[in-house]
Amino acid sequence: MDSHSTLTKTKRIKESPSQKQRQTQTHTQQNKPYTHQLLYERLCPRNLDEVVGEDHLLANNSILCSTIQCKRLPSIILWGPPDTSKTTIAKGIVNSTNSTFYSIVSLSAVTSGVKDVRDVVEDAKKLRCRTNQTIILFVDEVHRFNK
């Protein structure tokens, strides 16, 4: 019995460091950037320079690029079938703008309602009067606003 309890204690001692190592590894991994992001979020283009395959939209002489360079973004609706990079391009547009010139608000029609959009528009008008700063309102999944 005495040898059994010694064996059990030894076994526990051997298990303990590995548990601590696992906790340390988990803690260390949490401190690394991108640990909590999904793979597609890490690989997704962050600006228009990283977007591939949309040359008709993103060429230097395209209307879209020239409006971004002139700091005159019009209202834009990106329409198309699912998984054709509409959201990626929209986020790229937002990230390619000079953030000191624009204030950016991002909403999703999945989690926001029309009232939220109206509130942002009202706040944008007030901000424009006070600071002459332009608001970029990005609404993802806008087709969900069906009324």
mmCIF file of C-alpha atoms in Angstrom:
data_model
loop_
_atom_site.group_PDB
_atom_site.id
_atom_site.type_symbol
_atom_site.label_atom_id
_atom_site.label_comp_id
_atom_site.label_asym_id
_atom_site.label_seq_id
_atom_site.Cartn_x
_atom_site.Cartn_y
_atom_site.Cartn_z
ATOM 1 C CA MET A 1 0.000 0.000 0.000
ATOM 2 C CA ASP A 2 2.776 2.332 0.824
ATOM 3 C CA SER A 3 4.420 1.799 -2.564
ATOM 4 C CA HIS A 4 1.056 2.328 -4.289
ATOM 5 C CA SER A 5 0.556 5.703 -2.604
ATOM 6 C CA THR A 6 4.141 6.684 -3.501
ATOM 7 C CA LEU A 7 3.510 5.699 -7.111
ATOM 8 C CA THR A 8 0.318 7.724 -7.170
ATOM 9 C CA LYS A 9 2.082 10.761 -5.705
ATOM 10 C CA THR A 10 4.879 10.421 -8.243
ATOM 11 C CA LYS A 11 2.374 10.115 -11.033
ATOM 12 C CA ARG A 12 0.575 13.233 -9.868
ATOM 13 C CA ILE A 13 3.829 15.135 -9.658
ATOM 14 C CA LYS A 14 4.673 14.089 -13.190
ATOM 15 C CA GLU A 15 1.239 15.167 -14.462
ATOM 16 C CA SER A 16 1.341 18.510 -12.719
ATOM 17 C CA PRO A 17 4.150 20.114 -14.726
ATOM 18 C CA SER A 18 2.589 19.119 -18.024
ATOM 19 C CA GLN A 19 -0.697 20.704 -16.961
ATOM 20 C CA LYS A 20 1.173 23.868 -16.042
ATOM 21 C CA GLN A 21 3.017 23.738 -19.345
ATOM 22 C CA ARG A 22 -0.308 23.453 -21.170
ATOM 23 C CA GLN A 23 -1.679 26.427 -19.245
ATOM 24 C CA THR A 24 1.483 28.416 -19.978
ATOM 25 C CA GLN A 25 1.331 27.520 -23.675
ATOM 26 C CA THR A 26 -2.320 28.521 -23.828
ATOM 27 C CA HIS A 27 -1.581 31.791 -22.026
ATOM 28 C CA THR A 28 1.376 32.474 -24.324
ATOM 29 C CA GLN A 29 -0.693 31.719 -27.418
ATOM 30 C CA GLN A 30 -3.399 34.115 -26.239
ATOM 31 C CA ASN A 31 -0.845 36.920 -26.065
ATOM 32 C CA LYS A 32 0.146 36.414 -29.704
ATOM 33 C CA PRO A 33 -1.677 38.535 -32.288
ATOM 34 C CA TYR A 34 -4.406 36.885 -34.371
ATOM 35 C CA THR A 35 -4.808 33.942 -31.962
ATOM 36 C CA HIS A 36 -8.530 34.491 -31.619
ATOM 37 C CA GLN A 37 -9.158 35.208 -35.284
ATOM 38 C CA LEU A 38 -10.383 32.611 -37.702
ATOM 39 C CA LEU A 39 -8.032 31.636 -40.518
ATOM 40 C CA TYR A 40 -10.034 33.428 -43.210
ATOM 41 C CA GLU A 41 -9.988 36.612 -41.089
ATOM 42 C CA ARG A 42 -6.200 36.455 -40.818
ATOM 43 C CA LEU A 43 -5.772 35.882 -44.556
ATOM 44 C CA CYS A 44 -8.443 38.307 -45.726
ATOM 45 C CA PRO A 45 -7.069 41.424 -47.493
ATOM 46 C CA ARG A 46 -6.981 44.458 -45.214
ATOM 47 C CA ASN A 47 -6.799 47.133 -47.913
ATOM 48 C CA LEU A 48 -7.354 47.426 -51.653
ATOM 49 C CA ASP A 49 -3.690 46.793 -52.460
ATOM 50 C CA GLU A 50 -4.045 43.262 -51.068
ATOM 51 C CA VAL A 51 -7.200 42.389 -53.067
ATOM 52 C CA VAL A 52 -6.479 40.105 -56.029
ATOM 53 C CA GLY A 53 -8.635 39.406 -59.074
ATOM 54 C CA GLU A 54 -10.757 42.545 -59.326
ATOM 55 C CA ASP A 55 -8.632 44.535 -61.768
ATOM 56 C CA HIS A 56 -11.645 46.208 -63.407
ATOM 57 C CA LEU A 57 -12.483 47.785 -60.024
ATOM 58 C CA LEU A 58 -9.051 48.318 -58.553
ATOM 59 C CA ALA A 59 -6.814 49.472 -61.411
ATOM 60 C CA ASN A 60 -5.099 52.808 -60.734
ATOM 61 C CA ASN A 61 -7.187 54.513 -63.424
ATOM 62 C CA SER A 62 -10.512 53.030 -62.248
ATOM 63 C CA ILE A 63 -13.327 55.249 -61.024
ATOM 64 C CA LEU A 64 -13.200 53.665 -57.585
ATOM 65 C CA CYS A 65 -9.485 54.283 -57.055
ATOM 66 C CA SER A 66 -9.648 57.833 -58.368
ATOM 67 C CA THR A 67 -12.539 58.696 -56.021
ATOM 68 C CA ILE A 68 -10.559 57.327 -53.079
ATOM 69 C CA GLN A 69 -7.477 59.334 -54.112
ATOM 70 C CA CYS A 70 -9.584 62.494 -54.492
ATOM 71 C CA LYS A 71 -11.164 61.889 -51.067
ATOM 72 C CA ARG A 72 -14.642 62.060 -52.599
ATOM 73 C CA LEU A 73 -16.346 58.770 -51.917
ATOM 74 C CA PRO A 74 -19.831 58.557 -53.397
ATOM 75 C CA SER A 75 -22.565 56.242 -52.187
ATOM 76 C CA ILE A 76 -21.593 52.789 -53.366
ATOM 77 C CA ILE A 77 -23.587 49.574 -53.478
ATOM 78 C CA LEU A 78 -21.614 46.425 -54.170
ATOM 79 C CA TRP A 79 -23.992 43.821 -55.541
ATOM 80 C CA GLY A 80 -23.390 40.258 -56.613
ATOM 81 C CA PRO A 81 -23.681 36.606 -55.698
ATOM 82 C CA PRO A 82 -22.375 35.314 -52.361
ATOM 83 C CA ASP A 83 -18.632 34.904 -51.861
ATOM 84 C CA THR A 84 -17.535 37.362 -54.544
ATOM 85 C CA SER A 85 -15.536 39.620 -52.164
ATOM 86 C CA LYS A 86 -18.083 42.420 -51.804
ATOM 87 C CA THR A 87 -17.492 42.804 -48.075
ATOM 88 C CA THR A 88 -13.731 42.428 -48.505
ATOM 89 C CA ILE A 89 -13.675 45.195 -51.114
ATOM 90 C CA ALA A 90 -15.886 47.445 -48.968
ATOM 91 C CA LYS A 91 -13.602 46.983 -45.965
ATOM 92 C CA GLY A 92 -10.617 47.571 -48.240
ATOM 93 C CA ILE A 93 -12.157 50.862 -49.368
ATOM 94 C CA VAL A 94 -12.664 51.912 -45.761
ATOM 95 C CA ASN A 95 -9.112 50.913 -44.790
ATOM 96 C CA SER A 96 -7.637 52.647 -47.847
ATOM 97 C CA THR A 97 -9.084 56.017 -46.907
ATOM 98 C CA ASN A 98 -7.291 58.559 -44.801
ATOM 99 C CA SER A 99 -8.732 57.928 -41.350
ATOM 100 C CA THR A 100 -8.105 61.525 -40.254
ATOM 101 C CA PHE A 101 -10.365 62.736 -43.059
ATOM 102 C CA TYR A 102 -13.123 60.210 -42.422
ATOM 103 C CA SER A 103 -14.835 58.781 -39.402
ATOM 104 C CA ILE A 104 -15.882 55.189 -40.030
ATOM 105 C CA VAL A 105 -19.013 53.467 -38.723
ATOM 106 C CA SER A 106 -19.632 49.827 -39.544
ATOM 107 C CA LEU A 107 -23.023 48.173 -39.068
ATOM 108 C CA SER A 108 -24.407 44.801 -40.021
ATOM 109 C CA ALA A 109 -28.043 44.491 -41.002
ATOM 110 C CA VAL A 110 -27.989 41.140 -39.241
ATOM 111 C CA THR A 111 -27.481 42.775 -35.829
ATOM 112 C CA SER A 112 -28.658 46.360 -36.458
ATOM 113 C CA GLY A 113 -31.965 47.826 -37.455
ATOM 114 C CA VAL A 114 -33.065 50.744 -39.605
ATOM 115 C CA LYS A 115 -33.288 52.864 -36.451
ATOM 116 C CA ASP A 116 -29.558 52.297 -35.863
ATOM 117 C CA VAL A 117 -28.792 53.541 -39.380
ATOM 118 C CA ARG A 118 -30.972 56.620 -38.847
ATOM 119 C CA ASP A 119 -29.189 57.343 -35.561
ATOM 120 C CA VAL A 120 -25.782 57.105 -37.240
ATOM 121 C CA VAL A 121 -26.925 59.436 -40.035
ATOM 122 C CA GLU A 122 -28.151 61.993 -37.479
ATOM 123 C CA ASP A 123 -24.877 61.754 -35.556
ATOM 124 C CA ALA A 124 -22.968 62.126 -38.830
ATOM 125 C CA LYS A 125 -24.844 65.321 -39.673
ATOM 126 C CA LYS A 126 -24.015 66.783 -36.254
ATOM 127 C CA LEU A 127 -20.364 65.742 -36.526
ATOM 128 C CA ARG A 128 -20.138 67.239 -40.008
ATOM 129 C CA CYS A 129 -21.457 70.581 -38.730
ATOM 130 C CA ARG A 130 -19.060 70.638 -35.763
ATOM 131 C CA THR A 131 -15.842 69.265 -37.250
ATOM 132 C CA ASN A 132 -16.308 69.145 -41.038
ATOM 133 C CA GLN A 133 -15.427 65.447 -40.829
ATOM 134 C CA THR A 134 -17.083 62.985 -43.205
ATOM 135 C CA ILE A 135 -18.621 59.729 -42.001
ATOM 136 C CA ILE A 136 -18.243 56.510 -43.943
ATOM 137 C CA LEU A 137 -21.190 54.289 -43.136
ATOM 138 C CA PHE A 138 -20.572 50.678 -44.074
ATOM 139 C CA VAL A 139 -23.683 48.482 -43.866
ATOM 140 C CA ASP A 140 -23.070 44.804 -44.491
ATOM 141 C CA GLU A 141 -25.947 42.509 -45.524
ATOM 142 C CA VAL A 142 -28.092 45.544 -46.401
ATOM 143 C CA HIS A 143 -30.594 43.347 -48.269
ATOM 144 C CA ARG A 144 -31.882 42.217 -44.868
ATOM 145 C CA PHE A 145 -33.543 45.624 -44.493
ATOM 146 C CA ASN A 146 -36.603 44.527 -46.412
ATOM 147 C CA LYS A 147 -39.029 47.227 -45.282
#
